[in-house]
């Protein structure tokens, strides 16, 4: 693949918070690892990389909202790109926050203000409403990428599988909360694929490839519930092995797209 410019967009699932080392000079709040899948892809393909991934980003931060002073992520695109990747949508629907909330003690739900937030995250009806809204937003992301980088290979990279399949426990999470988190992940995976198809983008199916590598498996590509520890991958996020696996999938898909062009 002959390329000159690769731009990576997305949230923490692309940024890689806690996987050392941090990108020199990047905002600490971004959680941008120099060993996230974007950097590994750039090394493999021999391309220049602009990584604007930012932990906590939503589709709005990709499209039109500033995040902690950083411009909307699509502003990084200038039309010279040959490859663009994006992993986004999970924060719109509260995916990882919902799973994290599920791991907290039940007494946390009674804490003023915090309790209301936790109850909302764990409310199936509230999560369903958020899923309905994110489908349209993902289509808008695909359209914006196509408009701003018309010559690029555009790839939605979906989320690594975090939760185990039905019937497999995921302590300290309750089975009902695991089922809700799994539902969110499944719908988000489908909506991302539909948005890609509707806007002429490709999909890197990390979720499908990682079914046997969930956080509670013997060979996990993501981390379990817990509290953040410095210089270790963030809880409920990709680990170094997961990032390497996703990078290999992106490289394969990008090369195939280049051959087929």
PDB file of N, CA and C in Angstrom, residues 89-175:
ATOM      1  N   UNK A  89     -18.881   6.040  19.222  1.00  0.00           N
ATOM      2  CA  UNK A  89     -20.278   5.685  19.460  1.00  0.00           C
ATOM      3  C   UNK A  89     -20.533   5.120  20.836  1.00  0.00           C
ATOM      4  N   UNK A  90     -19.527   4.486  21.425  1.00  0.00           N
ATOM      5  CA  UNK A  90     -19.727   3.868  22.729  1.00  0.00           C
ATOM      6  C   UNK A  90     -20.063   4.858  23.817  1.00  0.00           C
ATOM      7  N   UNK A  91     -19.417   6.019  23.795  1.00  0.00           N
ATOM      8  CA  UNK A  91     -19.710   7.023  24.823  1.00  0.00           C
ATOM      9  C   UNK A  91     -21.071   7.674  24.620  1.00  0.00           C
ATOM     10  N   UNK A  92     -21.541   7.706  23.380  1.00  0.00           N
ATOM     11  CA  UNK A  92     -22.885   8.233  23.127  1.00  0.00           C
ATOM     12  C   UNK A  92     -23.943   7.411  23.860  1.00  0.00           C
ATOM     13  N   UNK A  93     -23.707   6.107  23.941  1.00  0.00           N
ATOM     14  CA  UNK A  93     -24.699   5.216  24.550  1.00  0.00           C
ATOM     15  C   UNK A  93     -24.308   4.792  25.963  1.00  0.00           C
ATOM     16  N   UNK A  94     -23.178   5.323  26.461  1.00  0.00           N
ATOM     17  CA  UNK A  94     -22.762   5.001  27.817  1.00  0.00           C
ATOM     18  C   UNK A  94     -22.341   3.560  27.991  1.00  0.00           C
ATOM     19  N   UNK A  95     -21.705   2.977  26.989  1.00  0.00           N
ATOM     20  CA  UNK A  95     -21.370   1.545  27.019  1.00  0.00           C
ATOM     21  C   UNK A  95     -20.415   1.206  28.177  1.00  0.00           C
ATOM     22  N   UNK A  96     -19.185   1.701  28.116  1.00  0.00           N
ATOM     23  CA  UNK A  96     -18.227   1.395  29.185  1.00  0.00           C
ATOM     24  C   UNK A  96     -18.657   2.003  30.518  1.00  0.00           C
ATOM     25  N   UNK A  97     -19.163   3.248  30.561  1.00  0.00           N
ATOM     26  CA  UNK A  97     -19.666   3.758  31.844  1.00  0.00           C
ATOM     27  C   UNK A  97     -20.742   2.872  32.451  1.00  0.00           C
ATOM     28  N   UNK A  98     -21.619   2.285  31.603  1.00  0.00           N
ATOM     29  CA  UNK A  98     -22.660   1.401  32.116  1.00  0.00           C
ATOM     30  C   UNK A  98     -22.047   0.156  32.757  1.00  0.00           C
ATOM     31  N   UNK A  99     -21.045  -0.429  32.075  1.00  0.00           N
ATOM     32  CA  UNK A  99     -20.410  -1.633  32.620  1.00  0.00           C
ATOM     33  C   UNK A  99     -19.653  -1.295  33.900  1.00  0.00           C
ATOM     34  N   UNK A 100     -19.003  -0.142  33.922  1.00  0.00           N
ATOM     35  CA  UNK A 100     -18.293   0.261  35.130  1.00  0.00           C
ATOM     36  C   UNK A 100     -19.274   0.483  36.278  1.00  0.00           C
ATOM     37  N   UNK A 101     -20.387   1.136  35.985  1.00  0.00           N
ATOM     38  CA  UNK A 101     -21.416   1.360  37.012  1.00  0.00           C
ATOM     39  C   UNK A 101     -21.914   0.037  37.576  1.00  0.00           C
ATOM     40  N   UNK A 102     -22.001  -0.970  36.718  1.00  0.00           N
ATOM     41  CA  UNK A 102     -22.486  -2.272  37.159  1.00  0.00           C
ATOM     42  C   UNK A 102     -21.544  -2.931  38.161  1.00  0.00           C
ATOM     43  N   UNK A 103     -20.266  -2.561  38.114  1.00  0.00           N
ATOM     44  CA  UNK A 103     -19.303  -3.157  39.019  1.00  0.00           C
ATOM     45  C   UNK A 103     -19.202  -2.472  40.366  1.00  0.00           C
ATOM     46  N   UNK A 104     -19.823  -1.320  40.509  1.00  0.00           N
ATOM     47  CA  UNK A 104     -19.760  -0.582  41.771  1.00  0.00           C
ATOM     48  C   UNK A 104     -20.689  -1.204  42.812  1.00  0.00           C
ATOM     49  N   UNK A 105     -20.416  -1.002  44.094  1.00  0.00           N
ATOM     50  CA  UNK A 105     -21.315  -1.517  45.138  1.00  0.00           C
ATOM     51  C   UNK A 105     -22.719  -0.946  44.982  1.00  0.00           C
ATOM     52  N   UNK A 106     -23.698  -1.722  45.326  1.00  0.00           N
ATOM     53  CA  UNK A 106     -25.083  -1.271  45.190  1.00  0.00           C
ATOM     54  C   UNK A 106     -25.352  -0.016  46.008  1.00  0.00           C
ATOM     55  N   UNK A 107     -24.615   0.145  47.120  1.00  0.00           N
ATOM     56  CA  UNK A 107     -24.821   1.326  47.968  1.00  0.00           C
ATOM     57  C   UNK A 107     -24.480   2.617  47.236  1.00  0.00           C
ATOM     58  N   UNK A 108     -23.663   2.530  46.179  1.00  0.00           N
ATOM     59  CA  UNK A 108     -23.299   3.734  45.431  1.00  0.00           C
ATOM     60  C   UNK A 108     -24.514   4.374  44.781  1.00  0.00           C
ATOM     61  N   UNK A 109     -25.541   3.568  44.505  1.00  0.00           N
ATOM     62  CA  UNK A 109     -26.744   4.108  43.864  1.00  0.00           C
ATOM     63  C   UNK A 109     -27.520   5.044  44.777  1.00  0.00           C
ATOM     64  N   UNK A 110     -27.238   5.006  46.070  1.00  0.00           N
ATOM     65  CA  UNK A 110     -27.959   5.867  47.015  1.00  0.00           C
ATOM     66  C   UNK A 110     -27.217   7.167  47.309  1.00  0.00           C
ATOM     67  N   UNK A 111     -26.022   7.327  46.750  1.00  0.00           N
ATOM     68  CA  UNK A 111     -25.250   8.547  46.968  1.00  0.00           C
ATOM     69  C   UNK A 111     -25.893   9.687  46.177  1.00  0.00           C
ATOM     70  N   UNK A 112     -26.126  10.847  46.821  1.00  0.00           N
ATOM     71  CA  UNK A 112     -26.747  11.975  46.110  1.00  0.00           C
ATOM     72  C   UNK A 112     -26.003  12.323  44.827  1.00  0.00           C
ATOM     73  N   UNK A 113     -26.744  12.650  43.813  1.00  0.00           N
ATOM     74  CA  UNK A 113     -26.276  13.003  42.471  1.00  0.00           C
ATOM     75  C   UNK A 113     -25.653  11.811  41.754  1.00  0.00           C
ATOM     76  N   UNK A 114     -24.608  11.205  42.356  1.00  0.00           N
ATOM     77  CA  UNK A 114     -23.974  10.050  41.727  1.00  0.00           C
ATOM     78  C   UNK A 114     -24.965   8.915  41.538  1.00  0.00           C
ATOM     79  N   UNK A 115     -25.803   8.677  42.539  1.00  0.00           N
ATOM     80  CA  UNK A 115     -26.758   7.583  42.456  1.00  0.00           C
ATOM     81  C   UNK A 115     -27.691   7.720  41.275  1.00  0.00           C
ATOM     82  N   UNK A 116     -28.140   8.951  41.013  1.00  0.00           N
ATOM     83  CA  UNK A 116     -29.019   9.167  39.867  1.00  0.00           C
ATOM     84  C   UNK A 116     -28.323   8.857  38.554  1.00  0.00           C
ATOM     85  N   UNK A 117     -27.061   9.235  38.443  1.00  0.00           N
ATOM     86  CA  UNK A 117     -26.291   8.941  37.230  1.00  0.00           C
ATOM     87  C   UNK A 117     -26.143   7.432  37.036  1.00  0.00           C
ATOM     88  N   UNK A 118     -25.857   6.741  38.135  1.00  0.00           N
ATOM     89  CA  UNK A 118     -25.669   5.295  38.044  1.00  0.00           C
ATOM     90  C   UNK A 118     -26.962   4.590  37.670  1.00  0.00           C
ATOM     91  N   UNK A 119     -28.055   5.025  38.270  1.00  0.00           N
ATOM     92  CA  UNK A 119     -29.342   4.393  37.962  1.00  0.00           C
ATOM     93  C   UNK A 119     -29.709   4.610  36.502  1.00  0.00           C
ATOM     94  N   UNK A 120     -29.403   5.780  35.963  1.00  0.00           N
ATOM     95  CA  UNK A 120     -29.685   6.045  34.553  1.00  0.00           C
ATOM     96  C   UNK A 120     -28.842   5.154  33.652  1.00  0.00           C
ATOM     97  N   UNK A 121     -27.557   5.009  33.984  1.00  0.00           N
ATOM     98  CA  UNK A 121     -26.685   4.167  33.169  1.00  0.00           C
ATOM     99  C   UNK A 121     -27.146   2.718  33.141  1.00  0.00           C
ATOM    100  N   UNK A 122     -27.721   2.262  34.252  1.00  0.00           N
ATOM    101  CA  UNK A 122     -28.138   0.862  34.373  1.00  0.00           C
ATOM    102  C   UNK A 122     -29.599   0.646  33.990  1.00  0.00           C
ATOM    103  N   UNK A 123     -30.252   1.692  33.501  1.00  0.00           N
ATOM    104  CA  UNK A 123     -31.663   1.609  33.116  1.00  0.00           C
ATOM    105  C   UNK A 123     -31.758   1.151  31.654  1.00  0.00           C
ATOM    106  N   UNK A 124     -32.298  -0.037  31.389  1.00  0.00           N
ATOM    107  CA  UNK A 124     -32.376  -0.535  30.008  1.00  0.00           C
ATOM    108  C   UNK A 124     -33.112   0.410  29.065  1.00  0.00           C
ATOM    109  N   UNK A 125     -34.175   1.056  29.548  1.00  0.00           N
ATOM    110  CA  UNK A 125     -34.938   1.956  28.680  1.00  0.00           C
ATOM    111  C   UNK A 125     -34.098   3.162  28.269  1.00  0.00           C
ATOM    112  N   UNK A 126     -33.318   3.697  29.209  1.00  0.00           N
ATOM    113  CA  UNK A 126     -32.463   4.842  28.896  1.00  0.00           C
ATOM    114  C   UNK A 126     -31.379   4.449  27.897  1.00  0.00           C
ATOM    115  N   UNK A 127     -30.794   3.272  28.061  1.00  0.00           N
ATOM    116  CA  UNK A 127     -29.754   2.820  27.127  1.00  0.00           C
ATOM    117  C   UNK A 127     -30.364   2.568  25.746  1.00  0.00           C
ATOM    118  N   UNK A 128     -31.604   2.083  25.711  1.00  0.00           N
ATOM    119  CA  UNK A 128     -32.248   1.823  24.421  1.00  0.00           C
ATOM    120  C   UNK A 128     -32.490   3.130  23.677  1.00  0.00           C
ATOM    121  N   UNK A 129     -32.901   4.153  24.396  1.00  0.00           N
ATOM    122  CA  UNK A 129     -33.111   5.467  23.753  1.00  0.00           C
ATOM    123  C   UNK A 129     -31.799   5.995  23.180  1.00  0.00           C
ATOM    124  N   UNK A 130     -30.716   5.808  23.917  1.00  0.00           N
ATOM    125  CA  UNK A 130     -29.416   6.271  23.438  1.00  0.00           C
ATOM    126  C   UNK A 130     -28.980   5.499  22.194  1.00  0.00           C
ATOM    127  N   UNK A 131     -29.279   4.220  22.145  1.00  0.00           N
ATOM    128  CA  UNK A 131     -28.924   3.419  20.974  1.00  0.00           C
ATOM    129  C   UNK A 131     -29.688   3.866  19.737  1.00  0.00           C
ATOM    130  N   UNK A 132     -30.947   4.233  19.906  1.00  0.00           N
ATOM    131  CA  UNK A 132     -31.739   4.723  18.783  1.00  0.00           C
ATOM    132  C   UNK A 132     -31.100   5.977  18.191  1.00  0.00           C
ATOM    133  N   UNK A 133     -30.605   6.849  19.053  1.00  0.00           N
ATOM    134  CA  UNK A 133     -30.035   8.120  18.596  1.00  0.00           C
ATOM    135  C   UNK A 133     -28.671   7.946  17.933  1.00  0.00           C
ATOM    136  N   UNK A 134     -27.869   6.995  18.417  1.00  0.00           N
ATOM    137  CA  UNK A 134     -26.497   6.913  17.919  1.00  0.00           C
ATOM    138  C   UNK A 134     -26.432   6.385  16.491  1.00  0.00           C
ATOM    139  N   UNK A 135     -27.406   5.630  16.050  1.00  0.00           N
ATOM    140  CA  UNK A 135     -27.384   5.120  14.687  1.00  0.00           C
ATOM    141  C   UNK A 135     -27.292   6.243  13.666  1.00  0.00           C
ATOM    142  N   UNK A 136     -28.120   7.244  13.829  1.00  0.00           N
ATOM    143  CA  UNK A 136     -28.097   8.395  12.916  1.00  0.00           C
ATOM    144  C   UNK A 136     -26.773   9.148  13.013  1.00  0.00           C
ATOM    145  N   UNK A 137     -26.248   9.265  14.236  1.00  0.00           N
ATOM    146  CA  UNK A 137     -24.984   9.978  14.424  1.00  0.00           C
ATOM    147  C   UNK A 137     -23.828   9.262  13.731  1.00  0.00           C
ATOM    148  N   UNK A 138     -23.831   7.945  13.770  1.00  0.00           N
ATOM    149  CA  UNK A 138     -22.772   7.197  13.097  1.00  0.00           C
ATOM    150  C   UNK A 138     -22.830   7.380  11.581  1.00  0.00           C
ATOM    151  N   UNK A 139     -24.034   7.466  11.040  1.00  0.00           N
ATOM    152  CA  UNK A 139     -24.170   7.763   9.609  1.00  0.00           C
ATOM    153  C   UNK A 139     -23.593   9.144   9.312  1.00  0.00           C
ATOM    154  N   UNK A 140     -23.850  10.105  10.171  1.00  0.00           N
ATOM    155  CA  UNK A 140     -23.299  11.450   9.985  1.00  0.00           C
ATOM    156  C   UNK A 140     -21.774  11.425  10.010  1.00  0.00           C
ATOM    157  N   UNK A 141     -21.202  10.596  10.882  1.00  0.00           N
ATOM    158  CA  UNK A 141     -19.746  10.469  10.919  1.00  0.00           C
ATOM    159  C   UNK A 141     -19.232   9.932   9.589  1.00  0.00           C
ATOM    160  N   UNK A 142     -19.842   8.866   9.088  1.00  0.00           N
ATOM    161  CA  UNK A 142     -19.419   8.304   7.809  1.00  0.00           C
ATOM    162  C   UNK A 142     -19.535   9.315   6.674  1.00  0.00           C
ATOM    163  N   UNK A 143     -20.607  10.067   6.660  1.00  0.00           N
ATOM    164  CA  UNK A 143     -20.793  11.078   5.620  1.00  0.00           C
ATOM    165  C   UNK A 143     -19.722  12.163   5.699  1.00  0.00           C
ATOM    166  N   UNK A 144     -19.391  12.586   6.920  1.00  0.00           N
ATOM    167  CA  UNK A 144     -18.371  13.620   7.104  1.00  0.00           C
ATOM    168  C   UNK A 144     -16.999  13.124   6.656  1.00  0.00           C
ATOM    169  N   UNK A 145     -16.684  11.882   6.964  1.00  0.00           N
ATOM    170  CA  UNK A 145     -15.405  11.335   6.536  1.00  0.00           C
ATOM    171  C   UNK A 145     -15.340  11.251   5.016  1.00  0.00           C
ATOM    172  N   UNK A 146     -16.413  10.798   4.406  1.00  0.00           N
ATOM    173  CA  UNK A 146     -16.449  10.670   2.945  1.00  0.00           C
ATOM    174  C   UNK A 146     -16.315  12.039   2.283  1.00  0.00           C
ATOM    175  N   UNK A 147     -16.933  13.042   2.874  1.00  0.00           N
ATOM    176  CA  UNK A 147     -16.894  14.391   2.296  1.00  0.00           C
ATOM    177  C   UNK A 147     -15.506  15.030   2.442  1.00  0.00           C
ATOM    178  N   UNK A 148     -14.873  14.840   3.586  1.00  0.00           N
ATOM    179  CA  UNK A 148     -13.612  15.517   3.871  1.00  0.00           C
ATOM    180  C   UNK A 148     -12.387  14.744   3.379  1.00  0.00           C
ATOM    181  N   UNK A 149     -12.524  13.441   3.204  1.00  0.00           N
ATOM    182  CA  UNK A 149     -11.389  12.629   2.751  1.00  0.00           C
ATOM    183  C   UNK A 149     -11.850  11.737   1.602  1.00  0.00           C
ATOM    184  N   UNK A 150     -12.209  12.325   0.470  1.00  0.00           N
ATOM    185  CA  UNK A 150     -12.853  11.579  -0.615  1.00  0.00           C
ATOM    186  C   UNK A 150     -11.972  10.518  -1.256  1.00  0.00           C
ATOM    187  N   UNK A 151     -10.650  10.638  -1.139  1.00  0.00           N
ATOM    188  CA  UNK A 151      -9.755   9.679  -1.791  1.00  0.00           C
ATOM    189  C   UNK A 151      -9.242   8.610  -0.834  1.00  0.00           C
ATOM    190  N   UNK A 152      -9.653   8.686   0.407  1.00  0.00           N
ATOM    191  CA  UNK A 152      -9.101   7.795   1.425  1.00  0.00           C
ATOM    192  C   UNK A 152      -9.862   6.479   1.532  1.00  0.00           C
ATOM    193  N   UNK A 153      -9.178   5.464   2.027  1.00  0.00           N
ATOM    194  CA  UNK A 153      -9.838   4.272   2.530  1.00  0.00           C
ATOM    195  C   UNK A 153     -10.384   4.628   3.909  1.00  0.00           C
ATOM    196  N   UNK A 154     -11.686   4.549   4.074  1.00  0.00           N
ATOM    197  CA  UNK A 154     -12.350   4.959   5.311  1.00  0.00           C
ATOM    198  C   UNK A 154     -12.840   3.720   6.043  1.00  0.00           C
ATOM    199  N   UNK A 155     -12.404   3.563   7.277  1.00  0.00           N
ATOM    200  CA  UNK A 155     -12.707   2.348   8.022  1.00  0.00           C
ATOM    201  C   UNK A 155     -13.293   2.654   9.390  1.00  0.00           C
ATOM    202  N   UNK A 156     -14.518   2.187   9.623  1.00  0.00           N
ATOM    203  CA  UNK A 156     -15.036   2.116  10.982  1.00  0.00           C
ATOM    204  C   UNK A 156     -14.380   0.898  11.634  1.00  0.00           C
ATOM    205  N   UNK A 157     -13.821   1.091  12.808  1.00  0.00           N
ATOM    206  CA  UNK A 157     -13.230  -0.021  13.564  1.00  0.00           C
ATOM    207  C   UNK A 157     -14.124  -0.243  14.776  1.00  0.00           C
ATOM    208  N   UNK A 158     -14.841  -1.361  14.817  1.00  0.00           N
ATOM    209  CA  UNK A 158     -15.784  -1.541  15.919  1.00  0.00           C
ATOM    210  C   UNK A 158     -15.070  -2.008  17.183  1.00  0.00           C
ATOM    211  N   UNK A 159     -15.844  -2.210  18.227  1.00  0.00           N
ATOM    212  CA  UNK A 159     -15.288  -2.391  19.565  1.00  0.00           C
ATOM    213  C   UNK A 159     -14.896  -3.834  19.848  1.00  0.00           C
ATOM    214  N   UNK A 160     -13.728  -4.011  20.443  1.00  0.00           N
ATOM    215  CA  UNK A 160     -13.351  -5.336  20.917  1.00  0.00           C
ATOM    216  C   UNK A 160     -14.413  -5.858  21.885  1.00  0.00           C
ATOM    217  N   UNK A 161     -14.660  -7.152  21.844  1.00  0.00           N
ATOM    218  CA  UNK A 161     -15.625  -7.761  22.749  1.00  0.00           C
ATOM    219  C   UNK A 161     -15.111  -7.653  24.178  1.00  0.00           C
ATOM    220  N   UNK A 162     -15.925  -7.082  25.026  1.00  0.00           N
ATOM    221  CA  UNK A 162     -15.549  -6.850  26.419  1.00  0.00           C
ATOM    222  C   UNK A 162     -16.153  -7.892  27.358  1.00  0.00           C
ATOM    223  N   UNK A 163     -17.413  -8.227  27.130  1.00  0.00           N
ATOM    224  CA  UNK A 163     -18.143  -9.083  28.053  1.00  0.00           C
ATOM    225  C   UNK A 163     -18.255 -10.514  27.536  1.00  0.00           C
ATOM    226  N   UNK A 164     -18.322 -11.480  28.445  1.00  0.00           N
ATOM    227  CA  UNK A 164     -18.404 -12.883  28.034  1.00  0.00           C
ATOM    228  C   UNK A 164     -19.763 -13.233  27.453  1.00  0.00           C
ATOM    229  N   UNK A 165     -19.861 -14.374  26.798  1.00  0.00           N
ATOM    230  CA  UNK A 165     -21.142 -14.796  26.216  1.00  0.00           C
ATOM    231  C   UNK A 165     -22.127 -15.182  27.306  1.00  0.00           C
ATOM    232  N   UNK A 166     -23.382 -15.322  26.895  1.00  0.00           N
ATOM    233  CA  UNK A 166     -24.443 -15.707  27.823  1.00  0.00           C
ATOM    234  C   UNK A 166     -24.081 -17.014  28.521  1.00  0.00           C
ATOM    235  N   UNK A 167     -24.270 -17.013  29.835  1.00  0.00           N
ATOM    236  CA  UNK A 167     -23.980 -18.210  30.616  1.00  0.00           C
ATOM    237  C   UNK A 167     -22.622 -18.204  31.277  1.00  0.00           C
ATOM    238  N   UNK A 168     -21.756 -17.253  30.916  1.00  0.00           N
ATOM    239  CA  UNK A 168     -20.435 -17.142  31.524  1.00  0.00           C
ATOM    240  C   UNK A 168     -20.431 -15.980  32.502  1.00  0.00           C
ATOM    241  N   UNK A 169     -20.139 -16.207  33.781  1.00  0.00           N
ATOM    242  CA  UNK A 169     -20.174 -15.123  34.763  1.00  0.00           C
ATOM    243  C   UNK A 169     -19.049 -14.118  34.537  1.00  0.00           C
ATOM    244  N   UNK A 170     -19.273 -12.896  35.012  1.00  0.00           N
ATOM    245  CA  UNK A 170     -18.284 -11.828  34.889  1.00  0.00           C
ATOM    246  C   UNK A 170     -18.228 -11.060  36.201  1.00  0.00           C
ATOM    247  N   UNK A 171     -17.774 -11.702  37.284  1.00  0.00           N
ATOM    248  CA  UNK A 171     -17.740 -11.041  38.581  1.00  0.00           C
ATOM    249  C   UNK A 171     -16.865  -9.787  38.544  1.00  0.00           C
ATOM    250  N   UNK A 172     -17.261  -8.724  39.259  1.00  0.00           N
ATOM    251  CA  UNK A 172     -18.370  -8.624  40.220  1.00  0.00           C
ATOM    252  C   UNK A 172     -19.694  -8.176  39.595  1.00  0.00           C
ATOM    253  N   UNK A 173     -19.811  -8.210  38.289  1.00  0.00           N
ATOM    254  CA  UNK A 173     -21.033  -7.755  37.628  1.00  0.00           C
ATOM    255  C   UNK A 173     -22.143  -8.783  37.791  1.00  0.00           C
ATOM    256  N   UNK A 174     -23.366  -8.295  37.980  1.00  0.00           N
ATOM    257  CA  UNK A 174     -24.527  -9.183  38.040  1.00  0.00           C
ATOM    258  C   UNK A 174     -24.910  -9.616  36.625  1.00  0.00           C
ATOM    259  N   UNK A 175     -25.517 -10.789  36.522  1.00  0.00           N
ATOM    260  CA  UNK A 175     -25.874 -11.340  35.219  1.00  0.00           C
ATOM    261  C   UNK A 175     -26.792 -10.412  34.431  1.00  0.00           C
TER     262      UNK A 175
END
